[in-house]
Tab-separated table of C-alpha atoms in Angstrom:
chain	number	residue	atom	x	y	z
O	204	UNK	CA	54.327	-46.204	156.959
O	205	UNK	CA	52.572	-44.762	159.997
O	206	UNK	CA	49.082	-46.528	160.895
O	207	UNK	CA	46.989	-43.032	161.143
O	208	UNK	CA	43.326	-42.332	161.897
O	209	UNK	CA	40.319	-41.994	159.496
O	210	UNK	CA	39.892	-38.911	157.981
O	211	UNK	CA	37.186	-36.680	156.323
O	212	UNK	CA	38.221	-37.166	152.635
O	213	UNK	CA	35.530	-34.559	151.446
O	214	UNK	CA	37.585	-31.877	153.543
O	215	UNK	CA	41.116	-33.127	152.633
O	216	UNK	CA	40.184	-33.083	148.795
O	217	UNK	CA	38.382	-29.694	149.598
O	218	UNK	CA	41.266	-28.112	151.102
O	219	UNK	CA	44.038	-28.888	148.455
O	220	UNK	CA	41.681	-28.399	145.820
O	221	UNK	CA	43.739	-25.299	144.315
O	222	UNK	CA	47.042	-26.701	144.663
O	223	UNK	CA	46.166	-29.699	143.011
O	224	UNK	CA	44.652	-27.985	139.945
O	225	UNK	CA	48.127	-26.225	139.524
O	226	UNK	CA	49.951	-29.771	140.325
O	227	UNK	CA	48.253	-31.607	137.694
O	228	UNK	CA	50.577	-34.160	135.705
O	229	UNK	CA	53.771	-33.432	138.536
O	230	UNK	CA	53.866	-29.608	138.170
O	231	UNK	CA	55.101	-27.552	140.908
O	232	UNK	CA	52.388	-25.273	142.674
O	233	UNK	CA	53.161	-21.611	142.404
O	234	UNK	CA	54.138	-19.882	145.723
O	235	UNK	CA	50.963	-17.930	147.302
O	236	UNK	CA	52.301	-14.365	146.901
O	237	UNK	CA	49.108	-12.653	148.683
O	238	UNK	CA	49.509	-12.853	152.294
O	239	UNK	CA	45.287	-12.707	152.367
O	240	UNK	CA	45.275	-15.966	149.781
O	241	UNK	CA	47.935	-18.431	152.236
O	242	UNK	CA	46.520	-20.630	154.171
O	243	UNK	CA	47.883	-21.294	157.842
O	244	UNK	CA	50.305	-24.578	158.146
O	245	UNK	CA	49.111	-26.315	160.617
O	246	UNK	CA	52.845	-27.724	161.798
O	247	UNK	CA	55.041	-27.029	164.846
O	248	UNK	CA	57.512	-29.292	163.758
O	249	UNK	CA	58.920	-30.408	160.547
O	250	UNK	CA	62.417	-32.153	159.381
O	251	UNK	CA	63.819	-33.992	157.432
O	252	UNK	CA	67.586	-35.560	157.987
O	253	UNK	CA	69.633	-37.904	155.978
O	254	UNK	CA	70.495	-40.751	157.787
O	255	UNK	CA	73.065	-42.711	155.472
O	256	UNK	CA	75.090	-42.112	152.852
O	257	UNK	CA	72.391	-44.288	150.381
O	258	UNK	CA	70.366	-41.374	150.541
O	259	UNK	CA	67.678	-43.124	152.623
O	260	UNK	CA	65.907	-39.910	154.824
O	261	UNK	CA	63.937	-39.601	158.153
O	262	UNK	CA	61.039	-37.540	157.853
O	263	UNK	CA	58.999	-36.069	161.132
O	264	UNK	CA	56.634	-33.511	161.869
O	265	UNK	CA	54.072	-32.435	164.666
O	266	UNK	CA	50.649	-30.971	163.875
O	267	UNK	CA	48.048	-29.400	165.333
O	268	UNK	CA	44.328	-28.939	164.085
O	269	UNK	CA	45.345	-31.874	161.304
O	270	UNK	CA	44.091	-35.972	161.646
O	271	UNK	CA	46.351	-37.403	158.326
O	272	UNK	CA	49.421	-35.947	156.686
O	273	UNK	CA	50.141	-37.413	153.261
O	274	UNK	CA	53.957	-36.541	152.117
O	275	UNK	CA	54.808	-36.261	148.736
O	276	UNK	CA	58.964	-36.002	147.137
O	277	UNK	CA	60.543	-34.165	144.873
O	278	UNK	CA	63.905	-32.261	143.552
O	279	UNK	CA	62.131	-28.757	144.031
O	280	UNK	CA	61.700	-26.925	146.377
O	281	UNK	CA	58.228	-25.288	145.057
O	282	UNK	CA	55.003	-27.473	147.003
O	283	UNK	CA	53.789	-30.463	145.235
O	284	UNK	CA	51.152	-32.954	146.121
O	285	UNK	CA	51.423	-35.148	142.782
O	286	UNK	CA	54.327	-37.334	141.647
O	287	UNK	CA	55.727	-39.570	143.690
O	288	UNK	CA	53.825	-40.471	147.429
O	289	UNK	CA	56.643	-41.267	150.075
O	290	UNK	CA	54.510	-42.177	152.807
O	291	UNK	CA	51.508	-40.881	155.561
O	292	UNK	CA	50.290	-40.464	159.153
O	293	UNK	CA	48.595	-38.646	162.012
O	294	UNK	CA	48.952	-35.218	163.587
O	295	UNK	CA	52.222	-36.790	164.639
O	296	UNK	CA	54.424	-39.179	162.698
O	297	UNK	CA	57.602	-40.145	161.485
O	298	UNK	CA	58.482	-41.991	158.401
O	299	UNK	CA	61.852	-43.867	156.601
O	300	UNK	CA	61.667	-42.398	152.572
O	301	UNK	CA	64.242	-44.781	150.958
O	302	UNK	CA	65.378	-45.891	147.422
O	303	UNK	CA	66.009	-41.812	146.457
O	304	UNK	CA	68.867	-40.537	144.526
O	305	UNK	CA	71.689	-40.346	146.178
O	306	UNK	CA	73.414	-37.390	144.397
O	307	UNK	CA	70.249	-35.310	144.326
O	308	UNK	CA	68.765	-33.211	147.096
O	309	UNK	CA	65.008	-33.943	147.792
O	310	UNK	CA	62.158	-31.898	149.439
O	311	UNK	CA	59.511	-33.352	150.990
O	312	UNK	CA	55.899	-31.149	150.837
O	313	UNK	CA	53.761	-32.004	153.588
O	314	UNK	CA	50.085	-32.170	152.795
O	315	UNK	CA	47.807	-32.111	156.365
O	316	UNK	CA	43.726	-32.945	155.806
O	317	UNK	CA	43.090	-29.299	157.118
O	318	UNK	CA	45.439	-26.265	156.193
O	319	UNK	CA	48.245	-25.321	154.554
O	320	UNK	CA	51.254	-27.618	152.940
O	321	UNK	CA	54.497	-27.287	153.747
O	322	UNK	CA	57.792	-28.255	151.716
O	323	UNK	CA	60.893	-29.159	153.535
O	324	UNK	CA	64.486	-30.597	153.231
O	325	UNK	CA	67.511	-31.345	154.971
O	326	UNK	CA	69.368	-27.942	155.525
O	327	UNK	CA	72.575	-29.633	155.493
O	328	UNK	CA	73.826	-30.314	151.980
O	329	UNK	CA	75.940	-32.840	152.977
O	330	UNK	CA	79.262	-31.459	150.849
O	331	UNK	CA	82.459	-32.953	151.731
O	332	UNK	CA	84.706	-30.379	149.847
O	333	UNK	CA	82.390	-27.052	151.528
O	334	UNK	CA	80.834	-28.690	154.888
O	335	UNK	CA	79.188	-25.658	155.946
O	336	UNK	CA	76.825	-25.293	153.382
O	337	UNK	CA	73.582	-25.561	154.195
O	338	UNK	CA	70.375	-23.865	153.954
O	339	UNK	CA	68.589	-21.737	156.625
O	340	UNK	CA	65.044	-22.301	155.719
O	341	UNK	CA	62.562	-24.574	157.254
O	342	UNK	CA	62.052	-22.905	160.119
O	343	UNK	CA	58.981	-21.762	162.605
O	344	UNK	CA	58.407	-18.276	163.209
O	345	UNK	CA	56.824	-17.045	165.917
O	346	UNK	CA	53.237	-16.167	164.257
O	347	UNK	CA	53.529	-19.689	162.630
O	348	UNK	CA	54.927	-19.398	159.275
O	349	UNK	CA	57.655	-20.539	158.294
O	350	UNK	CA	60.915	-19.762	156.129
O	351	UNK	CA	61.332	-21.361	152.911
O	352	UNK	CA	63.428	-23.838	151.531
O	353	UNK	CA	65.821	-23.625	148.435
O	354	UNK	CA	66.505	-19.879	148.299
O	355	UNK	CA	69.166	-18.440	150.656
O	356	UNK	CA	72.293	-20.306	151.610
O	357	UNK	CA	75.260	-19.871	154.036
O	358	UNK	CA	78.530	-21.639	153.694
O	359	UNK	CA	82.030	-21.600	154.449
O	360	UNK	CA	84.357	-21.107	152.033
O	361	UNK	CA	84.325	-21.500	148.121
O	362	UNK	CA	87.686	-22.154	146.944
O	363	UNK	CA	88.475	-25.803	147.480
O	364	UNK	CA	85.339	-27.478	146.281
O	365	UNK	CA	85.987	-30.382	144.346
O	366	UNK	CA	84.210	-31.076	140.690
O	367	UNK	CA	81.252	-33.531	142.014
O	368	UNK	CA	80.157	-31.279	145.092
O	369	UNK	CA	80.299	-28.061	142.224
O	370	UNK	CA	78.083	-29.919	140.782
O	371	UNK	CA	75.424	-30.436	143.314
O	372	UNK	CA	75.718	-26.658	144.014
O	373	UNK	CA	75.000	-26.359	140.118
O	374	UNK	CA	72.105	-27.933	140.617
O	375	UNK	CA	70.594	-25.507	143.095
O	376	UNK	CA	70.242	-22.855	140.793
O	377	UNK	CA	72.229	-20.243	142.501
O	378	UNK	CA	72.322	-16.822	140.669
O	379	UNK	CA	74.315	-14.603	143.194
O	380	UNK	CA	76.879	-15.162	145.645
O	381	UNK	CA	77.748	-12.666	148.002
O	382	UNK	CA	81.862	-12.955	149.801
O	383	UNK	CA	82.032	-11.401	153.160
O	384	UNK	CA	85.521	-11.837	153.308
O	385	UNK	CA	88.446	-9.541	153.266
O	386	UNK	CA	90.417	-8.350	150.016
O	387	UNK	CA	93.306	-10.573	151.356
O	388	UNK	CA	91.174	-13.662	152.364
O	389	UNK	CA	89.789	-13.288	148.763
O	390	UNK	CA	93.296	-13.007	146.859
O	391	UNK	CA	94.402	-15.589	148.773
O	392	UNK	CA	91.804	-18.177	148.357
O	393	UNK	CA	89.611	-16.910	145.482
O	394	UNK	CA	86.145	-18.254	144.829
O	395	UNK	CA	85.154	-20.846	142.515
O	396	UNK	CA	81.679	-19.610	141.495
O	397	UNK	CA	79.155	-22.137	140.127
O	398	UNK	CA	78.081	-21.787	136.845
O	399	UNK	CA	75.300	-19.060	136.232
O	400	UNK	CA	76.121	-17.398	139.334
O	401	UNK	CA	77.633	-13.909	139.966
O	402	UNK	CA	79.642	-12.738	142.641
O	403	UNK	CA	79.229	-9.753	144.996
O	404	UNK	CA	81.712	-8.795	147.220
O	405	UNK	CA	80.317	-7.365	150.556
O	406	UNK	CA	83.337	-6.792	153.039
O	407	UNK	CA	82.332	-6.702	156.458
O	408	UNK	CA	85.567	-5.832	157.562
O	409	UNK	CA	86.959	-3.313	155.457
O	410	UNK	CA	87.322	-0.428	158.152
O	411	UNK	CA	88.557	-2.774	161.044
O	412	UNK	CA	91.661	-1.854	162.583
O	413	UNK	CA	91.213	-4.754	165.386
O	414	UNK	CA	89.900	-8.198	165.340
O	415	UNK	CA	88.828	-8.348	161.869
O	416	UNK	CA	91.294	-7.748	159.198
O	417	UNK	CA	93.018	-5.662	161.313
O	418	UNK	CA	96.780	-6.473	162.462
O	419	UNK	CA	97.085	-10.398	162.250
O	420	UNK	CA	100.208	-10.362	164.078
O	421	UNK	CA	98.186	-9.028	167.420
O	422	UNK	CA	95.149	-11.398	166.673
O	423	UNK	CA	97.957	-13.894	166.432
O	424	UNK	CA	99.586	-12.630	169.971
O	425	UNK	CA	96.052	-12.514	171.296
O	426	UNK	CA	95.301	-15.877	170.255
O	427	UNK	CA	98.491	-17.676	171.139
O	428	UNK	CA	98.126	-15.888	174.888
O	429	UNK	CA	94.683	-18.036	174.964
O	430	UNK	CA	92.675	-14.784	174.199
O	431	UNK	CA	90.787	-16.396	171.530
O	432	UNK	CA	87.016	-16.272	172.717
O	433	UNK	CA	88.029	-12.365	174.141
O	434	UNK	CA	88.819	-11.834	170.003
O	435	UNK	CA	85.781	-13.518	168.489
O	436	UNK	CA	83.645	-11.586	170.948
O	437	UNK	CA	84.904	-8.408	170.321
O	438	UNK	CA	84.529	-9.313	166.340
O	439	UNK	CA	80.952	-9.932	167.134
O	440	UNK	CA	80.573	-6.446	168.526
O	441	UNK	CA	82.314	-5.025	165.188
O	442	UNK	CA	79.532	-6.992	162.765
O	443	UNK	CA	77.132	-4.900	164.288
O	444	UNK	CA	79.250	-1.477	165.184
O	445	UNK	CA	81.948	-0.875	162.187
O	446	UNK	CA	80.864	1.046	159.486
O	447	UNK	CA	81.859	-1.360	156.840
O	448	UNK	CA	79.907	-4.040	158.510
O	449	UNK	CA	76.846	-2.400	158.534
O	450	UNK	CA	76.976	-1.551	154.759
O	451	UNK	CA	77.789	-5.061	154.331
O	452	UNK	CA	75.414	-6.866	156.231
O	453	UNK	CA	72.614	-3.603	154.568
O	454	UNK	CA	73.861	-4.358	151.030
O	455	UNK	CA	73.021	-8.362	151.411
O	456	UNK	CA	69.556	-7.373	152.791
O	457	UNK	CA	68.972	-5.261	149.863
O	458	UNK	CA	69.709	-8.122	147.684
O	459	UNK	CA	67.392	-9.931	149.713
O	460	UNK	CA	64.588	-7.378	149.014
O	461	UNK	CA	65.272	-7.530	145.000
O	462	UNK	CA	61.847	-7.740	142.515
O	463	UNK	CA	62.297	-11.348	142.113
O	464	UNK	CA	63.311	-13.818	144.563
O	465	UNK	CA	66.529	-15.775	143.790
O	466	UNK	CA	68.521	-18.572	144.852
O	467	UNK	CA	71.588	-16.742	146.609
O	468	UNK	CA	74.289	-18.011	148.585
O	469	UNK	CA	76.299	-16.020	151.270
O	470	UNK	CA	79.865	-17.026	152.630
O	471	UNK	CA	82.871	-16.065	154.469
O	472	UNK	CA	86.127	-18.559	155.512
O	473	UNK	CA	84.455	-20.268	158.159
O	474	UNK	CA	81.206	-19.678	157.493
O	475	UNK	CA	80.157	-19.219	161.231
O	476	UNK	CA	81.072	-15.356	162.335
O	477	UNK	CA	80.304	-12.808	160.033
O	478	UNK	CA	78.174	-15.429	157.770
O	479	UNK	CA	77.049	-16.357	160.990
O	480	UNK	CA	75.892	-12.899	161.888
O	481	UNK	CA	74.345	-12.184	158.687
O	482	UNK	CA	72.157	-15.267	159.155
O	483	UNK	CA	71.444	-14.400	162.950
O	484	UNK	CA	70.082	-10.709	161.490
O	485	UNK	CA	67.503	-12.715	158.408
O	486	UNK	CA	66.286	-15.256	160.492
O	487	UNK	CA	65.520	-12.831	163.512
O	488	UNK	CA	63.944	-10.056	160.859
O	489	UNK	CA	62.013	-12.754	159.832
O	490	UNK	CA	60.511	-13.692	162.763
O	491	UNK	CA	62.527	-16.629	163.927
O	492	UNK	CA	62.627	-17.137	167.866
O	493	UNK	CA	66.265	-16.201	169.053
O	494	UNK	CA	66.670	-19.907	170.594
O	495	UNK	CA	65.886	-21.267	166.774
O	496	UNK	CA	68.603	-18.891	165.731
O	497	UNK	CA	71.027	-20.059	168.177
O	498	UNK	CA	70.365	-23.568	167.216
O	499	UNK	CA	71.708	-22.382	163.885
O	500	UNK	CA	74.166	-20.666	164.960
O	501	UNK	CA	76.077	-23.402	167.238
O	502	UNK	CA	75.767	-25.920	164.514
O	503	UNK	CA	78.575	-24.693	162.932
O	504	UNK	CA	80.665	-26.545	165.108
O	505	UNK	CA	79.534	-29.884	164.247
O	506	UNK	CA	79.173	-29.384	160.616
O	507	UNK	CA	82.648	-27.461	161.027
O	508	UNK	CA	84.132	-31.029	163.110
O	509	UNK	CA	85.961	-32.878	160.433
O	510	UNK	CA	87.948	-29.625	159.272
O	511	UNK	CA	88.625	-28.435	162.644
O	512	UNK	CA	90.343	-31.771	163.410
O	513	UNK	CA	92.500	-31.503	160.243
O	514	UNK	CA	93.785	-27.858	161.243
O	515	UNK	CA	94.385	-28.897	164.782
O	516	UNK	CA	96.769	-31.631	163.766
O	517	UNK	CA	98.530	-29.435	160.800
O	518	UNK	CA	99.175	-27.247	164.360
O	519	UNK	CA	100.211	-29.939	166.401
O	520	UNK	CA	102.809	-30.774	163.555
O	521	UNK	CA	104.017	-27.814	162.877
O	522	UNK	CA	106.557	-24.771	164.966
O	523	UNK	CA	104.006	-22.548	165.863
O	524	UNK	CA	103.843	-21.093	169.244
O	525	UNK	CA	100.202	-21.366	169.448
O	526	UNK	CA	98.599	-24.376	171.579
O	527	UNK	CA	95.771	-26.495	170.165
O	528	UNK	CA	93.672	-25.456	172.816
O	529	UNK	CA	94.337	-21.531	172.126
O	530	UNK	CA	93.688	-22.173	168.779
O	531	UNK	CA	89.858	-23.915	169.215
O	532	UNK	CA	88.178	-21.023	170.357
O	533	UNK	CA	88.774	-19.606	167.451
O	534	UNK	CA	87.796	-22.665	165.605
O	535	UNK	CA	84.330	-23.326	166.887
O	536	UNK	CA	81.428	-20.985	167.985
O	537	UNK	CA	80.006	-20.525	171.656
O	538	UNK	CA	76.836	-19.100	172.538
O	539	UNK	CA	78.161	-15.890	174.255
O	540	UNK	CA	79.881	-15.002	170.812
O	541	UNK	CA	76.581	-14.570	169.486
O	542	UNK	CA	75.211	-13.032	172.580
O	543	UNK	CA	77.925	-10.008	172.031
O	544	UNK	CA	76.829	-8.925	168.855
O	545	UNK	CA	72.592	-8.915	169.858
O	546	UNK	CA	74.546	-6.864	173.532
O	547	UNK	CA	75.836	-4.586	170.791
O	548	UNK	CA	72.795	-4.007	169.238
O	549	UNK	CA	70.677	-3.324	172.779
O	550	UNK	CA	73.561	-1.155	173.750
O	551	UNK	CA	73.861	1.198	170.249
O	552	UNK	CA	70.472	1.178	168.867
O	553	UNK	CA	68.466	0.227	171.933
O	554	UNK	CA	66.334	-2.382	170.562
O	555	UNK	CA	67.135	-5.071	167.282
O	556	UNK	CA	64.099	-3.209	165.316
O	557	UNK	CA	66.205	0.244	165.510
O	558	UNK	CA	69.153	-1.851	164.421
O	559	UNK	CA	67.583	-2.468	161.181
O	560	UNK	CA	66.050	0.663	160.746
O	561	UNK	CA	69.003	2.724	161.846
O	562	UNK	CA	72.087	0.722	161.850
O	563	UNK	CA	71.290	-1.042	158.031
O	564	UNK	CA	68.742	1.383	156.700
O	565	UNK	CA	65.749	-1.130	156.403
O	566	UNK	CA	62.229	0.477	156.169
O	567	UNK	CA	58.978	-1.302	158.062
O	568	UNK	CA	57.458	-2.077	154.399
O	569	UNK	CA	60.858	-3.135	153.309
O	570	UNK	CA	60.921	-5.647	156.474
O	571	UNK	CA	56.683	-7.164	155.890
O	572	UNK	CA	57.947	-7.429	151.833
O	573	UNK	CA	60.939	-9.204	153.035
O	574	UNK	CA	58.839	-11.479	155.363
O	575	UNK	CA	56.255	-11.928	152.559
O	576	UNK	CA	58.629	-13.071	150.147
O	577	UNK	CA	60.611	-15.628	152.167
O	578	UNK	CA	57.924	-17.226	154.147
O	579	UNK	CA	55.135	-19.120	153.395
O	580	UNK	CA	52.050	-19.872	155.089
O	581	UNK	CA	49.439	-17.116	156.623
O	582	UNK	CA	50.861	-15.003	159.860
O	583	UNK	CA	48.912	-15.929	162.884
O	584	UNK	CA	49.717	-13.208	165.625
O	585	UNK	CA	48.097	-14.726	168.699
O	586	UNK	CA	50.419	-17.892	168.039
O	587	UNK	CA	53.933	-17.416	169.830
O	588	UNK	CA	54.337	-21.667	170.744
């Protein structure tokens, strides 16, 4: 634990005075709903990270306008500043939590002396059998609120995961998940849905004609003549220009804008292109700096590693004409993939506001109730740090 400086204890107590009413005896504080009731979170940063396979996790966090932070866990992801105390600090600290579960995921709510408390987690989910799951809140928007945890989930594919990752997903409480894929990507390697979960098919490429789920024997060709970063560009372009895509990518927001907020979880092969996209175009309509969303973007690739390795060497073993190196562009993400599909966006509709207006259909009030829903905190327009 973090030596830290005296505080006022009459203004801490004063400022969590609501929360901890509604957290008597370990319950979970209710989400503030009304923008006018939140309170602004006084962090820049925030993370927390796994660092063994014990369970044992590094928490950090940066604040301004805040002297002590106290940090509280749980296996929620709703704010709570009862139960269990995990450790404290300054306006800037880091601290070891150890001797938690192992096989459960834990969020961490950050109480500062002055402002509002913030609940985080490790985004990765740390899934052997599905190692692109992970979860894309706990991020800083640019007016200073941030995106929470435990609702909306990207990952690769579905259809391998073994019984004791099924049920950590089980335990997240998933009620929809939404397949990007194609008709023969899902006959092929059908999902195995978590228990009290529906699916939703959404296929972004059910026009295409080219790059996706077009003719595999020229993305083949193309990919074998070391065209591969050429492809996934120009499949970039598609997320945002095919018809099919944009109904896609305008039927997930919908979901997204449903009466009550739900644990969903969104997925294509990979999970890095057109779930990639998809989480590019909710983090950005949310208010996430484009750099934060590149972060996420690129991280693909590491979570993404392991596999990669294991269908390089199948290739290496096997007759196929195509090289190792042709085949790891395809494999891994690179920033100017990305970059195509926000070029396609300036190029069609001009700016990425008309994109979601035009392009998927999104209203202004449907964007703010969007923003409302999945972040927390109060918006504070003059900050842009």
């Amino acid at each position: 634990m973090m030596d830290s400086p005296p505080f006022d204890r009459r203004q801490f107590l004063s400022g969590t005075l609501l929360t901890t009413f509604a957290g008597l005896a370990g319950c979970t504080v209710p989400s503030l709903r009304d923008g006018s009731a939140a309170r602004s979170i006084p962090f820049r940063v925030a993370t927390a990270r796994r660092i063994d396979d014990a369970g044992n996790m590094r928490i950090s966090w940066q604040a301004q306008g805040a002297r002590r932070i106290t940090i509280y866990a749980s296996e929620g992801p709703e704010p709570v500043i009862t139960g269990r105390t995990v450790g404290s600090g300054g306006a800037t600290g880091s601290i070891l939590a150890e001797g938690l579960a192992p096989d459960r995921r834990h969020y961490f709510t950050l109480v500062p002396d002055h402002g509002g408390p913030l609940t985080i987690a490790d985004r990765a989910l740390h899934l052997p059998s599905i190692p692109n799951l992970r979860d894309i809140g706990g991020y800083r928007t640019t007016d200073g609120r941030w995106v929470k945890m435990g609702l909306l989930y990207r990952s690769d594919q579905l259809d391998r995961i073994d019984d004791q990752d099924m049920a950590a997903i089980e335990r997240l409480g998933l009620k929809l998940v939404v397949d990007l894929r194609t008709l023969s990507e899902r006959s092929r390697e059908p999902d195995r849905l978590p228990r009290g979960s529906r699916p939703l098919i959404l296929d972004v490429a059910a026009d295409s004609q080219g790059s996706l789920g077009g003719d595999m024997r020229k993305a083949m060709t193309a990919i074998a003549a070391g065209k591969g970063a050429e492809l996934l560009m120009e499949a970039n372009r598609d997320f945002v220009s095919l018809g099919s895509a944009r109904r896609a990518y305008a039927g997930l927001l919908n979901q997204l804008a449903e009466a009550q907020p739900q644990a969903l979880l969104y997925h294509c092969t990979a999970g890095k292109d057109r779930t990639g996209w998809a989480t590019a175009v909710i983090l950005t309509l949310l208010g996430v700096p484009r750099e934060t969303v590149m972060a996420d973007y690129l991280a693909s690739n590491a979570f993404l590693e392991k596999k990669n390795e294991a269908t390089i060497k199948a290739l290496s073993q096997s007759t196929s004409p195509i090289a190792p190196a042709s085949l790891t562009p395809v494999l891994t993400v690179r920033p100017e993939y990305l970059e195509s599909a926000f070029d396609e966006v300036d190029r069609r509709y001009g700016s990425f506001d008309a994109y979601l207006h035009i392009g998927l259909g999104l209203q202004p009030e449907d964007r703010k109730a969007l923003r409302d829903r999945f972040l927390t905190g109060a918006s504070n327009e003059r900050d842009s740090a």
